[in-house]
Amino acid sequence: MPMFDDEITANIEKTLSEIPHPSLPAGSNIYGSTKVFPDYKAQDGETYFTLVHGIPHESSVSFVAVLQATRALRKGFDSALYFYGPGTLACMATRGFPTTGDAGFPGELNMNNSIETFIKEGGTVFCCRFGLALHGLREEDLIEGVIPCHPLDVQDAIIHYARKGAIINSTYNL
C-alpha cells in the first residue's frame, strides 16, 4: 500500500473493518428461486421475432436479446433475429483483437458466439444492408448464415411476423 500519513492510514484501517468482508461466503443464496410464470413452450406454428438495434459490446441489451431469441428457439418457437442500424456490427465475423476471432477483452465475442449458436440450432438471422453501409461494414464479412437484407425489409419483416402472430421483441439502445 502506498505511504500515507497516520490519519489517512488510520481511516483506511477503520473503513476496511466497518463491515466484514466477505459478508457471506461464495455460494450463499440471497435471492429466492420461485419462478412466477409457467415455463411456456411454443404451440404449433408459433413464432418469436427479435429486432436488435444496439452496439454489440456497449450494453447488455443486444446480448440479452440474442439469449432470449435462443431460449425461444429452444422452447420450440420459430425464432428469428433482425439486426439493423448499429446492431449490424454484431453480425461481423471480422470482430476481434489483435486478430479476427480473438477476444481483446473477456466477453468481446459473446455476441458472435451466441449468434453462431443461434444459427447452428436452427434460428434465422437477418442483417440490414443499410446498417452495414452506415458503419462501413462489408457484406462478405458477415457471420456465416446471416442473411443480408434490403433496408426496406425491416418494416416488411415486422409486418410479415406480425401477420404470423409472432411475439415481437424490439430492443434498442442509444
JSON list of C-alpha atoms in Angstrom, two decimals:
[
{"chain": "A", "resi": 1, "resn": "MET", "atom": "CA", "xyz": [0.00, 0.00, 0.00]},
{"chain": "A", "resi": 2, "resn": "PRO", "atom": "CA", "xyz": [1.34, 3.49, -0.77]},
{"chain": "A", "resi": 3, "resn": "MET", "atom": "CA", "xyz": [2.64, 5.56, 2.08]},
{"chain": "A", "resi": 4, "resn": "PHE", "atom": "CA", "xyz": [0.03, 7.78, 3.77]},
{"chain": "A", "resi": 5, "resn": "ASP", "atom": "CA", "xyz": [0.17, 9.92, 6.84]},
{"chain": "A", "resi": 6, "resn": "ASP", "atom": "CA", "xyz": [-1.04, 8.44, 10.14]},
{"chain": "A", "resi": 7, "resn": "GLU", "atom": "CA", "xyz": [-4.55, 9.95, 9.88]},
{"chain": "A", "resi": 8, "resn": "ILE", "atom": "CA", "xyz": [-5.23, 8.52, 6.40]},
{"chain": "A", "resi": 9, "resn": "THR", "atom": "CA", "xyz": [-3.74, 5.15, 7.37]},
{"chain": "A", "resi": 10, "resn": "ALA", "atom": "CA", "xyz": [-5.98, 5.02, 10.46]},
{"chain": "A", "resi": 11, "resn": "ASN", "atom": "CA", "xyz": [-9.04, 5.93, 8.35]},
{"chain": "A", "resi": 12, "resn": "ILE", "atom": "CA", "xyz": [-8.18, 3.20, 5.83]},
{"chain": "A", "resi": 13, "resn": "GLU", "atom": "CA", "xyz": [-7.98, 0.61, 8.60]},
{"chain": "A", "resi": 14, "resn": "LYS", "atom": "CA", "xyz": [-11.22, 1.90, 10.12]},
{"chain": "A", "resi": 15, "resn": "THR", "atom": "CA", "xyz": [-13.19, 1.83, 6.87]},
{"chain": "A", "resi": 16, "resn": "LEU", "atom": "CA", "xyz": [-11.93, -1.66, 5.99]},
{"chain": "A", "resi": 17, "resn": "SER", "atom": "CA", "xyz": [-13.03, -3.02, 9.39]},
{"chain": "A", "resi": 18, "resn": "GLU", "atom": "CA", "xyz": [-16.51, -1.41, 9.47]},
{"chain": "A", "resi": 19, "resn": "ILE", "atom": "CA", "xyz": [-18.15, -4.23, 7.52]},
{"chain": "A", "resi": 20, "resn": "PRO", "atom": "CA", "xyz": [-16.62, -7.71, 7.48]},
{"chain": "A", "resi": 21, "resn": "HIS", "atom": "CA", "xyz": [-15.77, -8.99, 4.01]},
{"chain": "A", "resi": 22, "resn": "PRO", "atom": "CA", "xyz": [-16.94, -11.12, 2.56]},
{"chain": "A", "resi": 23, "resn": "SER", "atom": "CA", "xyz": [-20.17, -10.66, 4.46]},
{"chain": "A", "resi": 24, "resn": "LEU", "atom": "CA", "xyz": [-21.36, -14.00, 3.06]},
{"chain": "A", "resi": 25, "resn": "PRO", "atom": "CA", "xyz": [-19.23, -16.79, 1.66]},
{"chain": "A", "resi": 26, "resn": "ALA", "atom": "CA", "xyz": [-19.34, -17.56, -2.05]},
{"chain": "A", "resi": 27, "resn": "GLY", "atom": "CA", "xyz": [-22.35, -19.68, -2.92]},
{"chain": "A", "resi": 28, "resn": "SER", "atom": "CA", "xyz": [-24.64, -18.03, -0.38]},
{"chain": "A", "resi": 29, "resn": "ASN", "atom": "CA", "xyz": [-28.20, -17.68, -1.63]},
{"chain": "A", "resi": 30, "resn": "ILE", "atom": "CA", "xyz": [-29.53, -14.15, -1.15]},
{"chain": "A", "resi": 31, "resn": "TYR", "atom": "CA", "xyz": [-32.35, -14.34, -3.70]},
{"chain": "A", "resi": 32, "resn": "GLY", "atom": "CA", "xyz": [-35.44, -16.51, -3.83]},
{"chain": "A", "resi": 33, "resn": "SER", "atom": "CA", "xyz": [-35.85, -19.04, -6.62]},
{"chain": "A", "resi": 34, "resn": "THR", "atom": "CA", "xyz": [-39.61, -19.17, -7.17]},
{"chain": "A", "resi": 35, "resn": "LYS", "atom": "CA", "xyz": [-40.48, -18.84, -10.86]},
{"chain": "A", "resi": 36, "resn": "VAL", "atom": "CA", "xyz": [-43.72, -16.86, -11.09]},
{"chain": "A", "resi": 37, "resn": "PHE", "atom": "CA", "xyz": [-44.83, -17.73, -14.63]},
{"chain": "A", "resi": 38, "resn": "PRO", "atom": "CA", "xyz": [-45.11, -21.20, -16.14]},
{"chain": "A", "resi": 39, "resn": "ASP", "atom": "CA", "xyz": [-42.28, -22.37, -18.37]},
{"chain": "A", "resi": 40, "resn": "TYR", "atom": "CA", "xyz": [-44.17, -21.85, -21.62]},
{"chain": "A", "resi": 41, "resn": "LYS", "atom": "CA", "xyz": [-43.31, -23.88, -24.69]},
{"chain": "A", "resi": 42, "resn": "ALA", "atom": "CA", "xyz": [-44.24, -22.97, -28.25]},
{"chain": "A", "resi": 43, "resn": "GLN", "atom": "CA", "xyz": [-47.52, -24.20, -29.58]},
{"chain": "A", "resi": 44, "resn": "ASP", "atom": "CA", "xyz": [-47.63, -25.44, -33.19]},
{"chain": "A", "resi": 45, "resn": "GLY", "atom": "CA", "xyz": [-46.60, -22.69, -35.58]},
{"chain": "A", "resi": 46, "resn": "GLU", "atom": "CA", "xyz": [-45.76, -20.04, -33.00]},
{"chain": "A", "resi": 47, "resn": "THR", "atom": "CA", "xyz": [-43.06, -17.55, -33.91]},
{"chain": "A", "resi": 48, "resn": "TYR", "atom": "CA", "xyz": [-40.73, -15.28, -31.93]},
{"chain": "A", "resi": 49, "resn": "PHE", "atom": "CA", "xyz": [-39.17, -12.32, -33.76]},
{"chain": "A", "resi": 50, "resn": "THR", "atom": "CA", "xyz": [-36.48, -10.09, -32.26]},
{"chain": "A", "resi": 51, "resn": "LEU", "atom": "CA", "xyz": [-35.26, -6.77, -33.63]},
{"chain": "A", "resi": 52, "resn": "VAL", "atom": "CA", "xyz": [-31.82, -5.65, -32.44]},
{"chain": "A", "resi": 53, "resn": "HIS", "atom": "CA", "xyz": [-30.68, -2.04, -32.79]},
{"chain": "A", "resi": 54, "resn": "GLY", "atom": "CA", "xyz": [-27.74, -1.84, -30.42]},
{"chain": "A", "resi": 55, "resn": "ILE", "atom": "CA", "xyz": [-23.96, -1.95, -30.40]},
{"chain": "A", "resi": 56, "resn": "PRO", "atom": "CA", "xyz": [-22.85, -5.50, -29.52]},
{"chain": "A", "resi": 57, "resn": "HIS", "atom": "CA", "xyz": [-20.40, -4.84, -26.69]},
{"chain": "A", "resi": 58, "resn": "GLU", "atom": "CA", "xyz": [-21.62, -1.48, -25.34]},
{"chain": "A", "resi": 59, "resn": "SER", "atom": "CA", "xyz": [-24.56, -2.73, -23.31]},
{"chain": "A", "resi": 60, "resn": "SER", "atom": "CA", "xyz": [-26.21, -5.96, -22.35]},
{"chain": "A", "resi": 61, "resn": "VAL", "atom": "CA", "xyz": [-29.41, -5.11, -24.27]},
{"chain": "A", "resi": 62, "resn": "SER", "atom": "CA", "xyz": [-28.33, -6.66, -27.57]},
{"chain": "A", "resi": 63, "resn": "PHE", "atom": "CA", "xyz": [-26.71, -9.67, -25.93]},
{"chain": "A", "resi": 64, "resn": "VAL", "atom": "CA", "xyz": [-29.77, -10.41, -23.80]},
{"chain": "A", "resi": 65, "resn": "ALA", "atom": "CA", "xyz": [-31.97, -10.11, -26.91]},
{"chain": "A", "resi": 66, "resn": "VAL", "atom": "CA", "xyz": [-29.92, -12.84, -28.61]},
{"chain": "A", "resi": 67, "resn": "LEU", "atom": "CA", "xyz": [-30.11, -15.01, -25.48]},
{"chain": "A", "resi": 68, "resn": "GLN", "atom": "CA", "xyz": [-33.89, -14.54, -25.33]},
{"chain": "A", "resi": 69, "resn": "ALA", "atom": "CA", "xyz": [-34.28, -15.43, -29.01]},
{"chain": "A", "resi": 70, "resn": "THR", "atom": "CA", "xyz": [-32.17, -18.54, -28.41]},
{"chain": "A", "resi": 71, "resn": "ARG", "atom": "CA", "xyz": [-34.28, -19.51, -25.41]},
{"chain": "A", "resi": 72, "resn": "ALA", "atom": "CA", "xyz": [-37.43, -19.07, -27.52]},
{"chain": "A", "resi": 73, "resn": "LEU", "atom": "CA", "xyz": [-35.88, -21.29, -30.19]},
{"chain": "A", "resi": 74, "resn": "ARG", "atom": "CA", "xyz": [-35.16, -23.95, -27.59]},
{"chain": "A", "resi": 75, "resn": "LYS", "atom": "CA", "xyz": [-38.77, -23.72, -26.39]},
{"chain": "A", "resi": 76, "resn": "GLY", "atom": "CA", "xyz": [-39.89, -24.68, -29.88]},
{"chain": "A", "resi": 77, "resn": "PHE", "atom": "CA", "xyz": [-40.62, -21.26, -31.40]},
{"chain": "A", "resi": 78, "resn": "ASP", "atom": "CA", "xyz": [-39.70, -20.48, -34.99]},
{"chain": "A", "resi": 79, "resn": "SER", "atom": "CA", "xyz": [-37.26, -17.81, -33.87]},
{"chain": "A", "resi": 80, "resn": "ALA", "atom": "CA", "xyz": [-35.62, -15.07, -35.94]},
{"chain": "A", "resi": 81, "resn": "LEU", "atom": "CA", "xyz": [-33.29, -12.15, -35.21]},
{"chain": "A", "resi": 82, "resn": "TYR", "atom": "CA", "xyz": [-33.12, -8.98, -37.32]},
{"chain": "A", "resi": 83, "resn": "PHE", "atom": "CA", "xyz": [-30.09, -6.73, -36.80]},
{"chain": "A", "resi": 84, "resn": "TYR", "atom": "CA", "xyz": [-30.30, -3.18, -38.11]},
{"chain": "A", "resi": 85, "resn": "GLY", "atom": "CA", "xyz": [-28.57, 0.16, -37.50]},
{"chain": "A", "resi": 86, "resn": "PRO", "atom": "CA", "xyz": [-25.64, -0.29, -35.10]},
{"chain": "A", "resi": 87, "resn": "GLY", "atom": "CA", "xyz": [-26.90, -3.81, -34.40]},
{"chain": "A", "resi": 88, "resn": "THR", "atom": "CA", "xyz": [-25.34, -4.88, -37.69]},
{"chain": "A", "resi": 89, "resn": "LEU", "atom": "CA", "xyz": [-21.93, -4.64, -36.01]},
{"chain": "A", "resi": 90, "resn": "ALA", "atom": "CA", "xyz": [-22.81, -7.81, -34.09]},
{"chain": "A", "resi": 91, "resn": "CYS", "atom": "CA", "xyz": [-23.03, -9.81, -37.32]},
{"chain": "A", "resi": 92, "resn": "MET", "atom": "CA", "xyz": [-19.40, -9.28, -38.32]},
{"chain": "A", "resi": 93, "resn": "ALA", "atom": "CA", "xyz": [-17.16, -12.33, -38.41]},
{"chain": "A", "resi": 94, "resn": "THR", "atom": "CA", "xyz": [-14.23, -9.87, -38.55]},
{"chain": "A", "resi": 95, "resn": "ARG", "atom": "CA", "xyz": [-14.58, -8.69, -34.95]},
{"chain": "A", "resi": 96, "resn": "GLY", "atom": "CA", "xyz": [-11.70, -9.35, -32.57]},
{"chain": "A", "resi": 97, "resn": "PHE", "atom": "CA", "xyz": [-8.28, -8.13, -31.50]},
{"chain": "A", "resi": 98, "resn": "PRO", "atom": "CA", "xyz": [-5.39, -8.47, -32.16]},
{"chain": "A", "resi": 99, "resn": "THR", "atom": "CA", "xyz": [-6.71, -10.65, -34.97]},
{"chain": "A", "resi": 100, "resn": "THR", "atom": "CA", "xyz": [-10.21, -11.57, -36.07]},
{"chain": "A", "resi": 101, "resn": "GLY", "atom": "CA", "xyz": [-11.75, -14.12, -33.77]},
{"chain": "A", "resi": 102, "resn": "ASP", "atom": "CA", "xyz": [-9.55, -13.18, -30.80]},
{"chain": "A", "resi": 103, "resn": "ALA", "atom": "CA", "xyz": [-11.26, -11.62, -27.80]},
{"chain": "A", "resi": 104, "resn": "GLY", "atom": "CA", "xyz": [-9.36, -8.45, -26.89]},
{"chain": "A", "resi": 105, "resn": "PHE", "atom": "CA", "xyz": [-11.23, -8.47, -23.56]},
{"chain": "A", "resi": 106, "resn": "PRO", "atom": "CA", "xyz": [-13.37, -11.14, -21.87]},
{"chain": "A", "resi": 107, "resn": "GLY", "atom": "CA", "xyz": [-16.79, -11.21, -23.47]},
{"chain": "A", "resi": 108, "resn": "GLU", "atom": "CA", "xyz": [-15.90, -9.20, -26.57]},
{"chain": "A", "resi": 109, "resn": "LEU", "atom": "CA", "xyz": [-17.09, -12.00, -28.83]},
{"chain": "A", "resi": 110, "resn": "ASN", "atom": "CA", "xyz": [-20.09, -13.15, -26.76]},
{"chain": "A", "resi": 111, "resn": "MET", "atom": "CA", "xyz": [-22.41, -11.81, -29.45]},
{"chain": "A", "resi": 112, "resn": "ASN", "atom": "CA", "xyz": [-20.57, -13.57, -32.27]},
{"chain": "A", "resi": 113, "resn": "ASN", "atom": "CA", "xyz": [-20.55, -16.87, -30.39]},
{"chain": "A", "resi": 114, "resn": "SER", "atom": "CA", "xyz": [-24.22, -16.53, -29.44]},
{"chain": "A", "resi": 115, "resn": "ILE", "atom": "CA", "xyz": [-25.30, -15.66, -32.99]},
{"chain": "A", "resi": 116, "resn": "GLU", "atom": "CA", "xyz": [-23.35, -18.64, -34.33]},
{"chain": "A", "resi": 117, "resn": "THR", "atom": "CA", "xyz": [-25.03, -20.90, -31.75]},
{"chain": "A", "resi": 118, "resn": "PHE", "atom": "CA", "xyz": [-28.45, -19.49, -32.64]},
{"chain": "A", "resi": 119, "resn": "ILE", "atom": "CA", "xyz": [-27.89, -20.24, -36.34]},
{"chain": "A", "resi": 120, "resn": "LYS", "atom": "CA", "xyz": [-26.50, -23.74, -35.65]},
{"chain": "A", "resi": 121, "resn": "GLU", "atom": "CA", "xyz": [-29.59, -24.53, -33.56]},
{"chain": "A", "resi": 122, "resn": "GLY", "atom": "CA", "xyz": [-31.92, -23.53, -36.40]},
{"chain": "A", "resi": 123, "resn": "GLY", "atom": "CA", "xyz": [-32.56, -19.82, -35.85]},
{"chain": "A", "resi": 124, "resn": "THR", "atom": "CA", "xyz": [-32.77, -17.33, -38.70]},
{"chain": "A", "resi": 125, "resn": "VAL", "atom": "CA", "xyz": [-30.65, -14.16, -38.65]},
{"chain": "A", "resi": 126, "resn": "PHE", "atom": "CA", "xyz": [-31.27, -11.15, -40.90]},
{"chain": "A", "resi": 127, "resn": "CYS", "atom": "CA", "xyz": [-28.95, -8.14, -41.21]},
{"chain": "A", "resi": 128, "resn": "CYS", "atom": "CA", "xyz": [-29.81, -4.79, -42.81]},
{"chain": "A", "resi": 129, "resn": "ARG", "atom": "CA", "xyz": [-27.52, -3.77, -45.66]},
{"chain": "A", "resi": 130, "resn": "PHE", "atom": "CA", "xyz": [-28.07, -0.07, -44.91]},
{"chain": "A", "resi": 131, "resn": "GLY", "atom": "CA", "xyz": [-26.92, -0.62, -41.33]},
{"chain": "A", "resi": 132, "resn": "LEU", "atom": "CA", "xyz": [-23.84, -2.33, -42.72]},
{"chain": "A", "resi": 133, "resn": "ALA", "atom": "CA", "xyz": [-23.18, 0.60, -45.06]},
{"chain": "A", "resi": 134, "resn": "LEU", "atom": "CA", "xyz": [-23.68, 3.17, -42.27]},
{"chain": "A", "resi": 135, "resn": "HIS", "atom": "CA", "xyz": [-20.79, 1.61, -40.38]},
{"chain": "A", "resi": 136, "resn": "GLY", "atom": "CA", "xyz": [-18.52, 0.78, -43.32]},
{"chain": "A", "resi": 137, "resn": "LEU", "atom": "CA", "xyz": [-19.10, -2.94, -42.91]},
{"chain": "A", "resi": 138, "resn": "ARG", "atom": "CA", "xyz": [-18.70, -5.37, -45.78]},
{"chain": "A", "resi": 139, "resn": "GLU", "atom": "CA", "xyz": [-21.37, -7.90, -46.61]},
{"chain": "A", "resi": 140, "resn": "GLU", "atom": "CA", "xyz": [-18.77, -10.59, -47.27]},
{"chain": "A", "resi": 141, "resn": "ASP", "atom": "CA", "xyz": [-17.63, -10.27, -43.64]},
{"chain": "A", "resi": 142, "resn": "LEU", "atom": "CA", "xyz": [-20.96, -11.39, -42.18]},
{"chain": "A", "resi": 143, "resn": "ILE", "atom": "CA", "xyz": [-21.02, -14.41, -39.87]},
{"chain": "A", "resi": 144, "resn": "GLU", "atom": "CA", "xyz": [-21.77, -17.47, -41.98]},
{"chain": "A", "resi": 145, "resn": "GLY", "atom": "CA", "xyz": [-25.51, -18.00, -42.25]},
{"chain": "A", "resi": 146, "resn": "VAL", "atom": "CA", "xyz": [-26.54, -14.37, -41.66]},
{"chain": "A", "resi": 147, "resn": "ILE", "atom": "CA", "xyz": [-28.95, -13.20, -44.37]},
{"chain": "A", "resi": 148, "resn": "PRO", "atom": "CA", "xyz": [-28.30, -9.68, -45.73]},
{"chain": "A", "resi": 149, "resn": "CYS", "atom": "CA", "xyz": [-31.49, -7.69, -46.40]},
{"chain": "A", "resi": 150, "resn": "HIS", "atom": "CA", "xyz": [-32.59, -4.53, -48.19]},
{"chain": "A", "resi": 151, "resn": "PRO", "atom": "CA", "xyz": [-33.25, -1.54, -45.89]},
{"chain": "A", "resi": 152, "resn": "LEU", "atom": "CA", "xyz": [-36.96, -1.61, -46.74]},
{"chain": "A", "resi": 153, "resn": "ASP", "atom": "CA", "xyz": [-37.12, -5.19, -45.46]},
{"chain": "A", "resi": 154, "resn": "VAL", "atom": "CA", "xyz": [-37.00, -4.06, -41.80]},
{"chain": "A", "resi": 155, "resn": "GLN", "atom": "CA", "xyz": [-40.57, -2.76, -41.87]},
{"chain": "A", "resi": 156, "resn": "ASP", "atom": "CA", "xyz": [-41.85, -5.55, -44.10]},
{"chain": "A", "resi": 157, "resn": "ALA", "atom": "CA", "xyz": [-40.27, -8.17, -41.85]},
{"chain": "A", "resi": 158, "resn": "ILE", "atom": "CA", "xyz": [-42.18, -6.69, -38.90]},
{"chain": "A", "resi": 159, "resn": "ILE", "atom": "CA", "xyz": [-45.40, -6.81, -40.94]},
{"chain": "A", "resi": 160, "resn": "HIS", "atom": "CA", "xyz": [-44.63, -10.40, -42.01]},
{"chain": "A", "resi": 161, "resn": "TYR", "atom": "CA", "xyz": [-44.04, -11.61, -38.45]},
{"chain": "A", "resi": 162, "resn": "ALA", "atom": "CA", "xyz": [-46.96, -9.60, -37.02]},
{"chain": "A", "resi": 163, "resn": "ARG", "atom": "CA", "xyz": [-49.30, -11.20, -39.56]},
{"chain": "A", "resi": 164, "resn": "LYS", "atom": "CA", "xyz": [-47.99, -14.60, -38.47]},
{"chain": "A", "resi": 165, "resn": "GLY", "atom": "CA", "xyz": [-48.99, -13.64, -34.90]},
{"chain": "A", "resi": 166, "resn": "ALA", "atom": "CA", "xyz": [-45.37, -13.61, -33.72]},
{"chain": "A", "resi": 167, "resn": "ILE", "atom": "CA", "xyz": [-44.25, -12.43, -30.34]},
{"chain": "A", "resi": 168, "resn": "ILE", "atom": "CA", "xyz": [-42.17, -9.40, -31.33]},
{"chain": "A", "resi": 169, "resn": "ASN", "atom": "CA", "xyz": [-39.32, -8.30, -29.09]},
{"chain": "A", "resi": 170, "resn": "SER", "atom": "CA", "xyz": [-37.85, -4.99, -30.22]},
{"chain": "A", "resi": 171, "resn": "THR", "atom": "CA", "xyz": [-34.63, -3.96, -28.49]},
{"chain": "A", "resi": 172, "resn": "TYR", "atom": "CA", "xyz": [-32.98, -0.59, -28.90]},
{"chain": "A", "resi": 173, "resn": "ASN", "atom": "CA", "xyz": [-30.04, 1.09, -27.30]},
{"chain": "A", "resi": 174, "resn": "LEU", "atom": "CA", "xyz": [-28.68, 4.53, -27.95]}
]
